[in-house]
Tab-separated table of C-alpha atoms in Angstrom:
chain	number	residue	atom	x	y	z
K	230	UNK	CA	219.085	89.096	137.915
K	231	UNK	CA	216.305	88.289	135.423
K	232	UNK	CA	216.336	90.170	132.123
K	233	UNK	CA	213.141	91.988	131.275
K	234	UNK	CA	212.028	92.153	127.657
K	235	UNK	CA	211.209	95.667	126.484
K	236	UNK	CA	208.337	95.941	124.056
K	237	UNK	CA	209.201	97.853	120.871
K	238	UNK	CA	207.694	101.320	120.773
K	239	UNK	CA	208.733	102.990	117.506
K	240	UNK	CA	207.302	101.923	114.113
K	241	UNK	CA	210.809	100.917	113.042
K	242	UNK	CA	211.218	98.643	116.085
K	243	UNK	CA	207.708	97.225	115.693
K	244	UNK	CA	208.386	96.471	112.028
K	245	UNK	CA	211.664	94.754	112.925
K	246	UNK	CA	209.866	92.655	115.550
K	247	UNK	CA	207.149	91.793	113.017
K	248	UNK	CA	209.819	90.643	110.588
K	249	UNK	CA	211.598	88.510	113.189
K	250	UNK	CA	208.306	86.890	114.181
K	251	UNK	CA	207.339	86.218	110.548
K	252	UNK	CA	210.699	84.624	109.757
K	253	UNK	CA	210.503	82.433	112.848
K	254	UNK	CA	207.062	81.199	111.785
K	255	UNK	CA	208.347	80.430	108.275
K	256	UNK	CA	209.784	77.158	109.573
K	257	UNK	CA	206.321	75.715	110.316
K	258	UNK	CA	206.331	73.364	107.331
K	259	UNK	CA	210.096	73.384	106.846
K	260	UNK	CA	209.937	75.689	103.826
K	261	UNK	CA	209.810	79.468	103.335
K	262	UNK	CA	206.372	80.887	104.085
K	263	UNK	CA	204.298	83.188	101.887
K	264	UNK	CA	205.004	86.895	102.368
K	265	UNK	CA	203.583	88.586	99.297
K	266	UNK	CA	200.506	87.692	97.267
K	267	UNK	CA	202.038	89.248	94.154
K	268	UNK	CA	204.820	87.416	92.267
K	269	UNK	CA	208.413	88.132	93.184
K	270	UNK	CA	209.230	88.638	89.495
K	271	UNK	CA	206.942	91.112	87.753
K	272	UNK	CA	207.604	89.771	84.257
K	273	UNK	CA	208.032	86.114	83.288
K	274	UNK	CA	211.753	85.435	82.965
K	275	UNK	CA	213.118	85.191	79.421
K	276	UNK	CA	216.744	84.506	80.307
K	277	UNK	CA	219.351	84.426	83.033
K	278	UNK	CA	222.927	85.549	83.656
K	279	UNK	CA	225.262	83.618	85.936
K	280	UNK	CA	228.961	83.185	86.649
K	281	UNK	CA	230.854	80.173	85.346
K	282	UNK	CA	234.512	80.025	86.266
K	283	UNK	CA	235.963	83.501	85.746
K	284	UNK	CA	233.436	84.462	83.105
K	285	UNK	CA	229.759	85.323	82.793
K	286	UNK	CA	227.165	83.365	80.856
K	287	UNK	CA	223.884	84.480	79.351
K	288	UNK	CA	221.325	81.751	78.797
K	289	UNK	CA	217.901	82.273	77.220
K	290	UNK	CA	215.368	79.963	78.861
K	291	UNK	CA	214.743	78.297	75.493
K	292	UNK	CA	218.304	78.141	74.100
K	293	UNK	CA	221.863	77.089	75.053
K	294	UNK	CA	224.107	79.310	77.166
K	295	UNK	CA	226.602	81.713	75.586
K	296	UNK	CA	229.321	84.039	76.835
K	297	UNK	CA	227.844	87.347	77.989
K	298	UNK	CA	228.959	90.130	75.676
K	299	UNK	CA	228.475	93.835	76.457
K	300	UNK	CA	226.414	94.421	73.319
K	301	UNK	CA	224.086	91.598	74.382
K	302	UNK	CA	223.740	93.105	77.853
K	303	UNK	CA	222.908	96.499	76.335
K	304	UNK	CA	220.301	94.813	74.134
K	305	UNK	CA	218.674	93.048	77.103
K	306	UNK	CA	218.190	96.372	78.922
K	307	UNK	CA	216.034	97.787	76.126
K	308	UNK	CA	214.482	94.681	74.543
K	309	UNK	CA	210.662	94.750	74.956
K	310	UNK	CA	209.298	92.278	77.516
K	311	UNK	CA	212.781	90.911	78.270
K	312	UNK	CA	213.403	89.872	81.878
K	313	UNK	CA	216.937	88.617	82.488
K	314	UNK	CA	217.422	87.238	85.987
K	315	UNK	CA	220.688	87.546	87.947
K	316	UNK	CA	221.147	85.079	90.843
K	317	UNK	CA	222.570	87.378	93.527
K	318	UNK	CA	224.358	90.634	94.336
K	319	UNK	CA	227.819	89.132	93.809
K	320	UNK	CA	227.010	88.206	90.224
K	321	UNK	CA	225.441	91.605	89.589
K	322	UNK	CA	228.646	93.266	90.814
K	323	UNK	CA	230.665	91.212	88.319
K	324	UNK	CA	228.371	92.340	85.503
K	325	UNK	CA	228.922	95.971	86.514
K	326	UNK	CA	232.695	95.488	86.489
K	327	UNK	CA	232.437	94.086	82.957
K	328	UNK	CA	230.335	97.074	81.874
K	329	UNK	CA	232.780	99.555	83.430
K	330	UNK	CA	235.778	97.924	81.741
K	331	UNK	CA	234.446	98.273	78.210
K	332	UNK	CA	236.107	100.768	75.807
K	333	UNK	CA	234.597	104.152	76.599
K	334	UNK	CA	234.009	105.086	72.962
K	335	UNK	CA	231.715	102.078	72.398
K	336	UNK	CA	230.079	101.369	75.742
K	337	UNK	CA	230.472	104.537	77.783
K	338	UNK	CA	226.790	104.505	78.777
K	339	UNK	CA	226.481	100.834	79.788
K	340	UNK	CA	227.829	101.212	83.323
K	341	UNK	CA	225.683	104.311	83.791
K	342	UNK	CA	222.550	102.427	82.784
K	343	UNK	CA	223.484	99.528	85.046
K	344	UNK	CA	223.760	101.844	88.044
K	345	UNK	CA	220.420	103.466	87.240
K	346	UNK	CA	218.840	100.018	86.952
K	347	UNK	CA	220.255	99.058	90.350
K	348	UNK	CA	218.864	102.245	91.899
K	349	UNK	CA	215.265	101.437	90.968
K	350	UNK	CA	212.946	100.174	93.745
K	351	UNK	CA	212.661	97.010	91.660
K	352	UNK	CA	213.994	96.290	88.171
K	353	UNK	CA	211.795	94.324	85.816
K	354	UNK	CA	214.502	94.113	83.144
K	355	UNK	CA	217.433	92.896	85.281
K	356	UNK	CA	216.027	91.601	88.600
K	357	UNK	CA	218.131	89.884	91.247
K	358	UNK	CA	216.673	86.489	92.117
K	359	UNK	CA	217.470	86.528	95.847
K	360	UNK	CA	215.680	89.890	96.181
K	361	UNK	CA	212.665	88.625	94.236
K	362	UNK	CA	212.475	85.578	96.505
K	363	UNK	CA	212.829	87.631	99.701
K	364	UNK	CA	209.971	89.861	98.518
K	365	UNK	CA	207.755	86.851	97.793
K	366	UNK	CA	208.622	84.596	100.766
K	367	UNK	CA	209.684	84.727	104.398
K	368	UNK	CA	212.940	82.766	104.648
K	369	UNK	CA	213.660	80.827	107.837
K	370	UNK	CA	215.526	82.956	110.364
K	371	UNK	CA	218.578	80.684	110.445
K	372	UNK	CA	219.251	81.328	106.737
K	373	UNK	CA	220.509	84.402	104.871
K	374	UNK	CA	218.139	86.122	102.456
K	375	UNK	CA	220.947	87.390	100.208
K	376	UNK	CA	222.406	83.896	99.771
K	377	UNK	CA	221.442	82.044	96.577
K	378	UNK	CA	222.603	78.771	98.142
K	379	UNK	CA	220.405	79.262	101.236
K	380	UNK	CA	217.309	79.800	99.080
K	381	UNK	CA	218.108	76.647	97.118
K	382	UNK	CA	218.550	74.721	100.374
K	383	UNK	CA	215.334	76.135	101.833
K	384	UNK	CA	213.277	74.936	98.858
K	385	UNK	CA	215.399	71.802	98.368
K	386	UNK	CA	215.902	72.492	94.663
K	387	UNK	CA	219.673	72.237	94.291
K	388	UNK	CA	220.362	70.745	90.873
K	389	UNK	CA	223.465	69.386	89.163
K	390	UNK	CA	224.281	72.841	87.754
K	391	UNK	CA	223.777	76.483	88.657
K	392	UNK	CA	221.567	76.992	85.606
K	393	UNK	CA	219.186	74.188	86.575
K	394	UNK	CA	218.967	75.454	90.158
K	395	UNK	CA	218.242	78.967	88.890
K	396	UNK	CA	215.407	77.695	86.685
K	397	UNK	CA	213.765	76.027	89.680
K	398	UNK	CA	214.055	79.129	91.863
K	399	UNK	CA	212.808	81.376	89.041
K	400	UNK	CA	209.647	79.241	88.772
K	401	UNK	CA	209.138	79.564	92.521
K	402	UNK	CA	209.685	83.349	92.439
K	403	UNK	CA	207.137	83.763	89.618
K	404	UNK	CA	204.332	82.217	91.652
K	405	UNK	CA	201.656	84.578	92.916
K	406	UNK	CA	198.409	86.338	92.054
K	407	UNK	CA	197.996	88.983	89.362
K	408	UNK	CA	194.588	90.437	90.260
K	409	UNK	CA	192.913	92.481	87.550
K	410	UNK	CA	190.824	94.385	90.118
K	411	UNK	CA	194.026	95.783	91.657
K	412	UNK	CA	195.319	96.741	88.188
K	413	UNK	CA	198.395	94.566	88.632
K	414	UNK	CA	198.929	93.676	84.971
K	415	UNK	CA	198.362	97.252	83.768
K	416	UNK	CA	200.797	98.643	86.343
K	417	UNK	CA	203.493	96.085	85.490
K	418	UNK	CA	203.135	96.805	81.767
K	419	UNK	CA	203.542	100.519	82.435
K	420	UNK	CA	206.584	99.882	84.634
K	421	UNK	CA	208.240	97.726	81.983
K	422	UNK	CA	207.691	100.335	79.288
K	423	UNK	CA	209.008	103.123	81.524
K	424	UNK	CA	212.113	101.191	82.550
K	425	UNK	CA	212.868	100.350	78.928
K	426	UNK	CA	212.575	104.030	77.976
K	427	UNK	CA	214.817	104.994	80.909
K	428	UNK	CA	217.480	102.529	79.737
K	429	UNK	CA	217.273	103.890	76.178
K	430	UNK	CA	217.387	107.533	77.231
K	431	UNK	CA	220.155	107.084	79.821
K	432	UNK	CA	222.639	106.339	77.044
K	433	UNK	CA	222.772	110.051	76.235
K	434	UNK	CA	224.222	112.925	78.210
K	435	UNK	CA	223.209	116.544	78.720
K	436	UNK	CA	221.213	118.362	81.376
K	437	UNK	CA	217.962	118.331	79.418
K	438	UNK	CA	218.204	114.580	78.931
K	439	UNK	CA	219.154	114.074	82.587
K	440	UNK	CA	216.021	115.983	83.615
K	441	UNK	CA	213.925	113.765	81.352
K	442	UNK	CA	215.461	110.595	82.836
K	443	UNK	CA	214.990	111.927	86.378
K	444	UNK	CA	211.336	112.660	85.637
K	445	UNK	CA	210.792	109.114	84.394
K	446	UNK	CA	212.635	107.699	87.411
K	447	UNK	CA	210.323	109.617	89.735
K	448	UNK	CA	207.271	108.264	87.929
K	449	UNK	CA	208.648	104.711	87.938
K	450	UNK	CA	209.490	104.791	91.652
K	451	UNK	CA	206.099	106.197	92.625
K	452	UNK	CA	204.249	103.527	90.667
K	453	UNK	CA	206.500	100.658	91.820
K	454	UNK	CA	206.233	101.627	95.492
K	455	UNK	CA	202.495	102.141	95.141
K	456	UNK	CA	202.024	98.742	93.538
K	457	UNK	CA	203.950	97.044	96.329
K	458	UNK	CA	201.928	98.904	98.946
K	459	UNK	CA	198.748	97.501	97.375
K	460	UNK	CA	200.039	93.931	97.729
K	461	UNK	CA	197.354	92.085	99.742
K	462	UNK	CA	199.984	90.017	101.511
K	463	UNK	CA	201.815	93.132	102.731
K	464	UNK	CA	198.920	95.413	103.706
K	465	UNK	CA	198.981	94.464	107.377
K	466	UNK	CA	202.746	94.919	107.537
K	467	UNK	CA	202.497	98.316	105.814
K	468	UNK	CA	200.124	99.596	108.498
K	469	UNK	CA	203.112	99.463	110.856
K	470	UNK	CA	205.183	101.983	108.888
K	471	UNK	CA	202.206	104.029	107.705
K	472	UNK	CA	202.382	103.197	103.990
K	473	UNK	CA	198.869	101.821	104.438
K	474	UNK	CA	196.337	102.500	107.160
K	475	UNK	CA	193.536	100.339	108.459
K	476	UNK	CA	190.215	102.190	108.465
K	477	UNK	CA	186.920	101.360	110.174
K	478	UNK	CA	184.005	103.327	108.647
K	479	UNK	CA	181.501	104.903	111.037
K	480	UNK	CA	179.035	107.685	110.209
K	481	UNK	CA	178.083	108.131	106.570
K	482	UNK	CA	175.660	109.865	104.236
K	483	UNK	CA	175.203	109.883	100.475
K	484	UNK	CA	178.283	112.034	99.869
K	485	UNK	CA	180.906	111.026	102.452
K	486	UNK	CA	181.729	108.828	105.416
K	487	UNK	CA	183.994	109.158	108.427
K	488	UNK	CA	186.279	106.437	109.717
K	489	UNK	CA	188.700	105.750	112.514
K	490	UNK	CA	192.227	105.220	111.221
K	491	UNK	CA	195.269	103.307	112.392
K	492	UNK	CA	198.502	104.970	113.486
K	493	UNK	CA	200.927	106.068	112.089
K	494	UNK	CA	198.774	107.957	109.593
K	495	UNK	CA	200.554	109.607	106.637
K	496	UNK	CA	197.754	110.374	104.181
K	497	UNK	CA	196.998	114.039	103.489
K	498	UNK	CA	193.830	116.066	103.200
K	499	UNK	CA	192.676	117.002	99.749
K	500	UNK	CA	194.436	114.060	98.086
K	501	UNK	CA	193.215	111.022	96.203
K	502	UNK	CA	193.512	107.760	98.122
K	503	UNK	CA	192.721	104.183	97.266
K	504	UNK	CA	190.623	101.887	99.392
K	505	UNK	CA	191.189	98.155	99.167
K	506	UNK	CA	190.175	95.012	100.970
K	507	UNK	CA	192.942	93.066	99.233
K	508	UNK	CA	190.591	91.904	96.486
K	509	UNK	CA	188.990	95.041	95.061
K	510	UNK	CA	190.085	98.653	94.817
K	511	UNK	CA	188.335	102.016	94.548
K	512	UNK	CA	189.573	105.608	94.446
K	513	UNK	CA	188.091	108.278	96.757
K	514	UNK	CA	189.006	111.720	98.135
K	515	UNK	CA	190.376	112.260	101.630
K	516	UNK	CA	188.372	115.370	102.448
K	517	UNK	CA	189.223	116.129	106.072
K	518	UNK	CA	190.978	114.968	109.237
K	519	UNK	CA	189.343	115.420	112.634
K	520	UNK	CA	190.288	114.700	116.226
K	521	UNK	CA	187.700	113.361	118.628
K	522	UNK	CA	187.958	111.623	121.996
K	523	UNK	CA	191.744	111.651	121.680
K	524	UNK	CA	191.726	109.792	118.363
K	525	UNK	CA	192.154	110.739	114.715
K	526	UNK	CA	189.296	110.292	112.283
K	527	UNK	CA	189.284	110.787	108.509
K	528	UNK	CA	186.448	111.878	106.249
K	529	UNK	CA	186.348	110.253	102.801
K	530	UNK	CA	184.098	110.799	99.807
K	531	UNK	CA	181.685	107.959	99.167
K	532	UNK	CA	182.803	105.523	96.466
K	533	UNK	CA	180.886	105.423	93.223
K	534	UNK	CA	177.826	103.201	93.174
K	535	UNK	CA	179.496	101.351	90.332
K	536	UNK	CA	181.875	98.605	91.315
K	537	UNK	CA	182.629	97.121	94.728
K	538	UNK	CA	183.424	100.334	96.653
K	539	UNK	CA	180.153	100.757	98.575
K	540	UNK	CA	180.085	97.082	99.477
K	541	UNK	CA	183.672	97.240	100.797
K	542	UNK	CA	182.804	100.214	103.005
K	543	UNK	CA	179.612	98.558	104.239
K	544	UNK	CA	181.344	95.291	105.139
K	545	UNK	CA	184.153	97.111	106.942
K	546	UNK	CA	181.628	99.179	108.930
K	547	UNK	CA	180.000	95.926	110.091
K	548	UNK	CA	183.473	94.532	110.931
K	549	UNK	CA	182.908	91.725	108.439
K	550	UNK	CA	186.102	92.532	106.530
K	551	UNK	CA	189.217	94.679	106.816
K	552	UNK	CA	189.578	97.847	104.762
K	553	UNK	CA	192.779	99.759	104.046
K	554	UNK	CA	193.589	103.173	102.585
K	555	UNK	CA	196.789	103.857	100.642
K	556	UNK	CA	198.168	106.874	98.832
K	557	UNK	CA	196.810	107.290	95.319
K	558	UNK	CA	199.740	109.211	93.830
K	559	UNK	CA	201.402	106.211	92.224
K	560	UNK	CA	199.415	106.702	89.035
K	561	UNK	CA	201.719	109.615	88.151
K	562	UNK	CA	203.849	109.198	85.044
K	563	UNK	CA	207.165	110.747	84.134
K	564	UNK	CA	206.881	113.474	81.527
K	565	UNK	CA	209.358	115.322	79.374
K	566	UNK	CA	210.524	118.644	80.809
K	567	UNK	CA	209.132	121.822	79.321
K	568	UNK	CA	211.409	124.656	78.292
K	569	UNK	CA	211.194	126.505	81.601
K	570	UNK	CA	213.569	128.322	83.871
K	571	UNK	CA	213.812	126.606	87.246
K	572	UNK	CA	210.659	127.547	89.194
K	573	UNK	CA	209.952	130.332	86.677
K	574	UNK	CA	207.917	131.105	83.605
K	575	UNK	CA	208.268	129.786	80.075
K	576	UNK	CA	211.497	130.815	78.395
K	577	UNK	CA	210.787	133.382	75.706
K	578	UNK	CA	212.703	133.172	72.452
K	579	UNK	CA	215.084	136.082	71.907
K	580	UNK	CA	214.099	138.126	68.861
K	581	UNK	CA	216.615	140.941	69.162
K	582	UNK	CA	219.229	142.501	71.381
K	583	UNK	CA	219.669	146.007	72.782
K	584	UNK	CA	223.374	146.448	72.139
K	585	UNK	CA	225.304	149.449	73.509
K	586	UNK	CA	226.581	151.820	70.803
K	587	UNK	CA	230.267	151.226	71.539
K	588	UNK	CA	229.794	147.445	71.331
K	589	UNK	CA	227.761	147.794	68.109
K	590	UNK	CA	230.534	149.814	66.514
K	591	UNK	CA	232.968	147.083	67.529
K	592	UNK	CA	231.034	144.607	65.352
K	593	UNK	CA	228.677	142.787	67.771
K	594	UNK	CA	225.574	141.230	66.098
K	595	UNK	CA	222.357	143.129	66.796
K	596	UNK	CA	219.936	140.310	65.785
K	597	UNK	CA	219.780	136.534	66.133
């Protein structure tokens, strides 16, 4: 009996099939193929941490290696523009064990900050090299993306020591475009500053502080996910899961234009969206959604006459170039919490108390 292949139908299955196909094609020239246009490492690496024997080493890229001490690790998490690269998940787990085993009176917050760092969509301060490489490149399908050794084999950069091999792979992970038109550098700078503030603030306890950290985490995640969605190398892949949608402009006037949109479509009416062709970017309003002839159409405001927006729309309408729309919310920033009751009004300061007579006679204070 001959087996019949079943075409994937759900976005999740289609995305998995896309990934399998991309990894199989990565063997064309015998090396991992390009996946992202952005670098795998947001910041240039300033140092690296790796295991040697039973211990951990920290090595600045311009100085000799030293034993990794907890106070040095804490410093790296909050040092401006520091990017300390860890080779793989196994090494990161060893660093966490070291942080958790420190005396609680001196380093009680280090393990907490490490876990918060690991929970970010991507850490700029303590990135894992195998993850940065798997974001930047498609690894051949017979190799494991989480394996440091497989990445070294794939690029044929195994050196006489782990440190030398790491340096070679870090250089490879840093390759990519940093387009000004897509606000890459500005977004990365904002992410680095936010992560550094999160690592500083997470050293302290208390519900008010936790709310502040959570707010910053929300802002960081929104911006990081938005930046990755804008990656020109990933736009086509993101149309499969709906993070981006392909649009083809149709009717237009001086104020707005309508366009057919790809499915799945997750953008919402009344929200800001960003249009990009992978080279330029412009912000517009998604004004309405309409159904016609069994298909969904979106109505967008016309881009400003300044910049490349009108030209992008015109070229896409003529089918001379592809145009994509992505959610515009990733410009949100975390902000400190106001003194509010949950879902209520501002908390009013107490200026006096109405105290029952029997309690007053018992000695209760009647003013603050």
